XYZ file of C-alpha atoms in Angstrom:
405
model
C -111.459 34.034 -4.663
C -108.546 36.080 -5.067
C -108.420 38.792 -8.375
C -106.162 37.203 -11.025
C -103.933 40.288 -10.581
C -103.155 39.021 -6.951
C -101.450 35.868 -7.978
C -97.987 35.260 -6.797
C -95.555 33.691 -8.896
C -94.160 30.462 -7.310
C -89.687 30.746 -7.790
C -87.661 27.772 -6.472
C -86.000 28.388 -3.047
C -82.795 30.755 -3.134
C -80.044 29.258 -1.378
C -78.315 32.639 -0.548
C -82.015 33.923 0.630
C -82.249 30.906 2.376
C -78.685 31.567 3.956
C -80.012 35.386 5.262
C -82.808 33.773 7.288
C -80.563 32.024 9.216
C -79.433 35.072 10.458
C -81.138 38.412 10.662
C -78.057 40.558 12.398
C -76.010 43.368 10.637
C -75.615 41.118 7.218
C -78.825 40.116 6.824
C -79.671 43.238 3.950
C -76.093 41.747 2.373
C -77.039 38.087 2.521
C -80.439 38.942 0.508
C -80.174 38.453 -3.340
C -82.403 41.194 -5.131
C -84.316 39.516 -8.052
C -85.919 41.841 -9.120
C -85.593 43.822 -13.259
C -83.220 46.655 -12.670
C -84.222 50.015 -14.385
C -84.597 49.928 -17.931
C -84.845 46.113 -18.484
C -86.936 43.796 -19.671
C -87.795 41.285 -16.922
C -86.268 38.376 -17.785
C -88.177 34.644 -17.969
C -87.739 32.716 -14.870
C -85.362 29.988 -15.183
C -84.247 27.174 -12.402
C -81.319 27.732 -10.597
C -77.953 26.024 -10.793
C -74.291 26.414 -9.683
C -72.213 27.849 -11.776
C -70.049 25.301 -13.338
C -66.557 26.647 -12.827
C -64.237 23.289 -13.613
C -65.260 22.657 -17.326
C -63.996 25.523 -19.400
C -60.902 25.705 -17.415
C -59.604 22.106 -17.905
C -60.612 22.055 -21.619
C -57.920 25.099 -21.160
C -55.155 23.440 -19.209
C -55.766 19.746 -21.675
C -54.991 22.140 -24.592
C -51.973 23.984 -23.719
C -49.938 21.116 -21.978
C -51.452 18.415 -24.342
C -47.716 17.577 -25.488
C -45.895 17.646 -22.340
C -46.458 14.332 -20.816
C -45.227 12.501 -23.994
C -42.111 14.201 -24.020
C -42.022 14.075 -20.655
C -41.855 9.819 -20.712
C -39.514 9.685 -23.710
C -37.101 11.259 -22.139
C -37.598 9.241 -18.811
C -37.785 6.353 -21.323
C -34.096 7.038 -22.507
C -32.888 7.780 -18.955
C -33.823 4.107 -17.768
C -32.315 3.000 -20.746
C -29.039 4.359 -20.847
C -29.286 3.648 -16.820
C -29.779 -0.063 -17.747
C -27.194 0.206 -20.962
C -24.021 1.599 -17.958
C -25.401 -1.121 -15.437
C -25.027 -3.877 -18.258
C -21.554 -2.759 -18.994
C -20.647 -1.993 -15.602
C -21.513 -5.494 -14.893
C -19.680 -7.199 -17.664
C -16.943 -4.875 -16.283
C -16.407 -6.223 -12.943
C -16.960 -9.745 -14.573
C -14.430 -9.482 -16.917
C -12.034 -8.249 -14.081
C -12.878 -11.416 -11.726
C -12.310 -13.597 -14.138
C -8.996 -11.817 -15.422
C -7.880 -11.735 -11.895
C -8.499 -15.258 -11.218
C -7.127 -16.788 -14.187
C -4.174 -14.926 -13.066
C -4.079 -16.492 -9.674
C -4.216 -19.838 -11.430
C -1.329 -19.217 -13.868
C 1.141 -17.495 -11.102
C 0.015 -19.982 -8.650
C -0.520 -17.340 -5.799
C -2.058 -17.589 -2.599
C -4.210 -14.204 -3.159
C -5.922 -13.358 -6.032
C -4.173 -9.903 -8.152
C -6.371 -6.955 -8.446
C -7.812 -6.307 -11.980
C -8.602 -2.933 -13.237
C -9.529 -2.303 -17.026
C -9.907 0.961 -17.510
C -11.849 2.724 -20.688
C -15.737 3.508 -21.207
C -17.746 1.661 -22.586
C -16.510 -1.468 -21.909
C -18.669 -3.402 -23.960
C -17.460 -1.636 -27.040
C -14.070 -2.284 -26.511
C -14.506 -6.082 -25.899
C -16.449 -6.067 -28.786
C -13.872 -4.571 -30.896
C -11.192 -6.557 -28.980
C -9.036 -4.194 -27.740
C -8.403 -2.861 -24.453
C -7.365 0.909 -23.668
C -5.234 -0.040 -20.639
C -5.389 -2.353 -18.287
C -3.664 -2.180 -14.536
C -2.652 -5.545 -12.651
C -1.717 -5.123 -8.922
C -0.287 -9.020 -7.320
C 1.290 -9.277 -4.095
C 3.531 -11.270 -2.574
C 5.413 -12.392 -5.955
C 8.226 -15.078 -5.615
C 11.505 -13.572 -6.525
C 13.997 -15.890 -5.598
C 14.839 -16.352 -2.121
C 12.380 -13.074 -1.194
C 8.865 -12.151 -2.043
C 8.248 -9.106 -3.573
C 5.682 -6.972 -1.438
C 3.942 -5.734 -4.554
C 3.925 -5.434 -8.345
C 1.876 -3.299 -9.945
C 1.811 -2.966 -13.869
C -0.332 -1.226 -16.798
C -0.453 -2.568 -19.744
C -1.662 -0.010 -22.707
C -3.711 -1.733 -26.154
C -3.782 -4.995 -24.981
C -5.272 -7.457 -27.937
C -7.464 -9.462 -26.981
C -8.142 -13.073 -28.508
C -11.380 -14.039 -28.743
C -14.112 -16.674 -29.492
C -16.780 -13.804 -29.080
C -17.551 -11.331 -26.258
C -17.723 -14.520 -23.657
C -14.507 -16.403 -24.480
C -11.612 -14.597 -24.244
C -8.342 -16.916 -25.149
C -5.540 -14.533 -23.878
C -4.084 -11.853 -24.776
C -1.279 -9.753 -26.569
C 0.438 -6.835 -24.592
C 2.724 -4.617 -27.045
C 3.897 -2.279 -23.842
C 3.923 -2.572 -20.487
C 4.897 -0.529 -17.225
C 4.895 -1.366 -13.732
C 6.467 -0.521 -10.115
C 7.667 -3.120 -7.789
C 8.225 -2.959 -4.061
C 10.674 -4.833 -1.700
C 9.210 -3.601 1.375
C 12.089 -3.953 4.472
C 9.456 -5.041 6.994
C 9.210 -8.377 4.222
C 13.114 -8.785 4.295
C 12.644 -8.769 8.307
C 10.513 -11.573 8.229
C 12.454 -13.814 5.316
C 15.659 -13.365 5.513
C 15.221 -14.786 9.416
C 16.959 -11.637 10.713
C 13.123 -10.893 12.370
C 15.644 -8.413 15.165
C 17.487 -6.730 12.348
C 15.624 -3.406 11.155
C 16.766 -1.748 7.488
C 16.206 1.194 6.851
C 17.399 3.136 3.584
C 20.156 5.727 3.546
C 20.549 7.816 0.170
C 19.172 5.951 -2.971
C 21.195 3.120 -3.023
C 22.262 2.104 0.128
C 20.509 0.122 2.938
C 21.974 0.229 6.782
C 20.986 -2.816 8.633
C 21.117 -2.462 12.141
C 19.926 -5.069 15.229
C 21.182 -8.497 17.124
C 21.684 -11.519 16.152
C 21.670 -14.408 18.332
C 24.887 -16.741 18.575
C 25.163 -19.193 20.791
C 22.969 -17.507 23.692
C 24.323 -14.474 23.701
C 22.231 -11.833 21.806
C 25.483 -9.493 19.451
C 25.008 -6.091 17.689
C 25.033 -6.303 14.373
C 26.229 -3.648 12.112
C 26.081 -4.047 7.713
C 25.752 -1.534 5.339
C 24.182 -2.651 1.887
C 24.532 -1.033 -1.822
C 21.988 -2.020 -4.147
C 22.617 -1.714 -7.602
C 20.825 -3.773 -10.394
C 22.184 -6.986 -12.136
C 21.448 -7.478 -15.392
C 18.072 -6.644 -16.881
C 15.944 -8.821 -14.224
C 18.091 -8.845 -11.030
C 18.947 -6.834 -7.725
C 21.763 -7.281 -6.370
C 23.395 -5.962 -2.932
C 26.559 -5.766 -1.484
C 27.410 -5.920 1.802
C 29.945 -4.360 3.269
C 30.807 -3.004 7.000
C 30.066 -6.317 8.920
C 30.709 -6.050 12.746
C 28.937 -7.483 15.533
C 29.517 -5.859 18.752
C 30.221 -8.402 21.945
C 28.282 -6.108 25.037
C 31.679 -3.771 25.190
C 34.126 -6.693 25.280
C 34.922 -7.105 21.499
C 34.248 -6.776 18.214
C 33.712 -9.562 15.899
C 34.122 -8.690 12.000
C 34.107 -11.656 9.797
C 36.894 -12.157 6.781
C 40.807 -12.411 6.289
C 42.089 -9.000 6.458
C 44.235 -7.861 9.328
C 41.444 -5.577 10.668
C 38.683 -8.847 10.257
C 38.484 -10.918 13.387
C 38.133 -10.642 17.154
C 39.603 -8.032 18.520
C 38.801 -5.890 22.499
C 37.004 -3.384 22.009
C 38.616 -0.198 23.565
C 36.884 0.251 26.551
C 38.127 -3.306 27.122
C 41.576 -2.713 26.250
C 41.395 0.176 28.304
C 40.495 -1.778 31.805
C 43.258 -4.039 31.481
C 45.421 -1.031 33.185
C 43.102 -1.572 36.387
C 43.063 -5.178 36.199
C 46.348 -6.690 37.588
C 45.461 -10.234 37.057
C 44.015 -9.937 33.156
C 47.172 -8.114 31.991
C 49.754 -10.208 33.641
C 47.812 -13.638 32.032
C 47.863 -11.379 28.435
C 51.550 -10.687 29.161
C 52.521 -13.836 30.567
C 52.133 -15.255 26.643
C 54.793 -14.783 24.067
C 52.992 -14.893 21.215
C 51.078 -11.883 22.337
C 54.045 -10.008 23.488
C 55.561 -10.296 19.807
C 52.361 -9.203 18.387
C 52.117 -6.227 21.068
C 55.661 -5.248 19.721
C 56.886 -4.666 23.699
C 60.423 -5.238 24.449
C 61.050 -8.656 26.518
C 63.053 -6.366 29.304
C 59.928 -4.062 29.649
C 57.647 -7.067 29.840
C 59.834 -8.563 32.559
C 60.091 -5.489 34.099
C 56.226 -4.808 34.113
C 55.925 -8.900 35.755
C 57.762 -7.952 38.725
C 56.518 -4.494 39.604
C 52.804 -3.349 39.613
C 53.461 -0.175 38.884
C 55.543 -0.630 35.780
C 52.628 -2.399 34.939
C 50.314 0.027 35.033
C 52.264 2.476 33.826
C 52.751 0.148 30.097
C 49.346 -1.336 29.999
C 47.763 2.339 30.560
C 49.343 4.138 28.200
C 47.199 5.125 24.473
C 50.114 2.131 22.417
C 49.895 -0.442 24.681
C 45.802 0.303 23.879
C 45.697 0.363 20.458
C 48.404 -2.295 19.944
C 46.014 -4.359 22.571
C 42.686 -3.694 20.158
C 45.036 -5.147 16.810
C 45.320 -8.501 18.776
C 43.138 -11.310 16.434
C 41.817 -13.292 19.277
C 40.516 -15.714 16.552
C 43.980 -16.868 16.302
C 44.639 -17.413 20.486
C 41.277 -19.205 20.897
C 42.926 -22.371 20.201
C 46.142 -22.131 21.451
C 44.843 -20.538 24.906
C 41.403 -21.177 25.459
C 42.496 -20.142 29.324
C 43.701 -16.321 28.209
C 40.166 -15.613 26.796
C 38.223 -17.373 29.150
C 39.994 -15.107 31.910
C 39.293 -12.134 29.635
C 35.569 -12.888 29.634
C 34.646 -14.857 26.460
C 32.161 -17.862 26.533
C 34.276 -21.190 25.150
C 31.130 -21.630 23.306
C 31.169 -17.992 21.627
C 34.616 -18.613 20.377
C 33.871 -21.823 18.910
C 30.970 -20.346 17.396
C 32.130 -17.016 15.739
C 34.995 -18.331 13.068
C 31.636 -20.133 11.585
C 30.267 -16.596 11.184
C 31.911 -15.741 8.022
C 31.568 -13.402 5.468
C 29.784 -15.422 2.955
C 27.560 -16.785 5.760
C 26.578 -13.637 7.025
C 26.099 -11.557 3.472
C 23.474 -14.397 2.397
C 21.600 -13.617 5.577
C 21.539 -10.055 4.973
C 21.505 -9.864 1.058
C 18.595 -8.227 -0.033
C 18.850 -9.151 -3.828
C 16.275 -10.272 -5.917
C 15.523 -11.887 -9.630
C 12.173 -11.209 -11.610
C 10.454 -14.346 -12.727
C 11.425 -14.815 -16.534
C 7.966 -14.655 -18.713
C 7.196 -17.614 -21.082
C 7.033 -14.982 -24.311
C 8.074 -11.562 -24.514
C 10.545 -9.564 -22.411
C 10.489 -7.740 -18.963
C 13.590 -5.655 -17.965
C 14.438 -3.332 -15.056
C 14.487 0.671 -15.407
C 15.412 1.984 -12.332
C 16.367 1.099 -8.640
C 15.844 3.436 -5.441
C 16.284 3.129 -2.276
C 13.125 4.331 -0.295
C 12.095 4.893 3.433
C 9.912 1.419 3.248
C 12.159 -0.679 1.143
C 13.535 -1.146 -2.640
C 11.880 0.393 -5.055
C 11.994 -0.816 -9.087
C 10.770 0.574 -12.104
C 10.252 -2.180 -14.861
C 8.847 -2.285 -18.330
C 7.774 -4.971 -20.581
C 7.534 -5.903 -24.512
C 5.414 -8.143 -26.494
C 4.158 -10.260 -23.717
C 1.710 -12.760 -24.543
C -1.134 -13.511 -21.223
C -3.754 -16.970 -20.915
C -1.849 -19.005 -23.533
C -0.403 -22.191 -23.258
């Protein structure tokens, strides 16, 4: 048996010894853990060994200085989803209140599209609740104004009254000031004043030039109008039309009334040929009441029958011309159907043309308008331009009364 003093102490395995045996190269001195007493210390008492525990000490840390953080951290969260939900809500009742605005709207002005509805103000809900509205902006197209539609109205009405049965009955409403913009658009006028080849277009602010062809009995004429628009009372338009021609190819001019420049008369290039055309200016000649209006002596008429180049000589010269474009071929037609015929005019033309008159014409081209009349309150024009689209109006509005019967 082995002396007591021989006795080896039994230690639990080393981990890091047991690490250096794997490998006995350069770090195997490194890899061995010395556990031995250093100089000038007690040996200490064996104990097992254990990992360090590095984990505890540190989250007791980290728990203790951000203890408070997640709580404030989901109250405000907390008040973000709720003022999130709180806009949503009234954003909601919002676009309700709109729909329902706009179709009630539709209903009472009996119009093919619903207007556009936009209430304007945040919150919403507060206002409804205290029944009054900041402002509130209506856009409706395609408004009957009689004989045209109006292209668009748009109006704003500032703190409108509301009258209520609480926040989900709404009775109508009471609208102290309104002001709104309304648009005749000429591409409209086009369309329903049956003129669809006439195009307006504006010139200055208040006057409109129509310019295009109408069709009269087959044969497509020029037209020529000039319109002023000036407004008529507190709720009309009204335009008037002046400089009426319609242009026959080159052949003649037609303007419509009683005046001694109204009428049919050749145009000058047609006047003009009548100095090449033997057989047209002897027929013209060859009729007494158009030598009396041509204010030519009988001798030089005579004179011009019987030699050609007499003829020439009066029907070519810059009177004969102009006294030629004065003749009111209106007033022949009848008389000698023949004479115009030979100067180129359709029979049917002629017959057609004295039906063309003034009045007939300026309601074909009038580009007035009346606003609708509202059951309570007043509505009255502002202002009237003339734009590069069509007539523009400025209107305004007092103590109108909406959704009552």
């Amino acid at each position: 048996m082995r002396s007591p003093h021989h006795i080896t102490a039994h230690h639990p395995p080393n981990p890091y010894e047991e690490l250096g045996r794997l490998d006995d190269g350069p770090l195997a001195p490194f890899l061995v853990e010395d556990t031995g007493p250093r100089p000038g210390q007690a040996e200490a008492q064996d104990d097992p060994w254990a990992p360090p525990d590095h984990r505890r000490n540190g989250r007791r840390r980290r728990r203790g200085r951000f203890a408070g953080a997640p709580l404030a951290l989901k109250a405000v969260v907390g008040l973000l989803v709720l003022a999130a939900f709180l806009t949503l809500a009234d954003r909601w009742a919002l676009l309700y209140a709109e729909r329902r605005s706009a179709d009630a709207l539709q209903d009472r002005l009996q119009q093919a599209a619903a207007p556009e509805v936009e209430i304007d103000g945040f919150p919403f809900l507060t206002q409804l609740a205290g029944e009054r509205l900041d402002s509130v902006k209506v856009t409706v197209p395609d408004v009957a104004a009689d004989r045209v539609s109006l292209a668009q109205v748009t109006a704003t009405a500032h703190d409108v009254r509301l009258d209520t049965d609480g926040p989900l009955s709404v009775r109508g409403a009471d609208v102290p000031a309104l002001e709104g913009d309304v648009l005749l658009s000429f591409a409209d006028l086009r369309r329903e004043l049956g003129a669809s080849q006439v195009t307006f277009t504006g010139e200055g602010r208040d006057r409109v030039r129509a310019r295009g062809t109408l069709p009269v009995a087959g044969h497509d004429l020029r037209l020529h109008a000039e319109a002023e628009v000036r407004r008529e009372g507190e709720r009309g338009i009204a335009t008037h039309i002046g400089g009426m021609r319609l242009e026959i190819g080159d052949l003649a001019t037609y303007r419509p009334g009683a005046r001694t420049s109204d009428g049919l008369h050749l145009s000058r290039a047609s006047a003009a040929r009548l100095a090449r055309e033997t057989r047209k200016a002897k027929a013209l000649l060859s009729v007494p009441a158009v030598v009396r209006r041509l204010g030519v002596p009988d001798s030089v008429v005579r004179a011009a029958l019987r030699d050609e180049a007499k003829l020439t000589e009066l029907t070519g010269s810059p009177r004969f011309v102009r006294q030629a474009m004065r003749l009111n071929l209106i007033d022949l037609a009848l008389d000698h159907p023949k004479l115009l015929g030979l100067l180129g005019f359709d029979p049917a033309l002629l017959d057609a043309l004295p039906r063309l008159t003034r009045p007939v014409l300026t309601d074909r081209l009038s580009l007035g308008f009346r606003l609708p009349e509202p059951p309570d309150g007043r509505i009255r024009l502002r202002d009237v331009r003339v734009e590069k689209d069509g007539i523009r109006v400025r209107l305004e509005g007092t103590d109108l009364a909406v959704g009552r019967s």
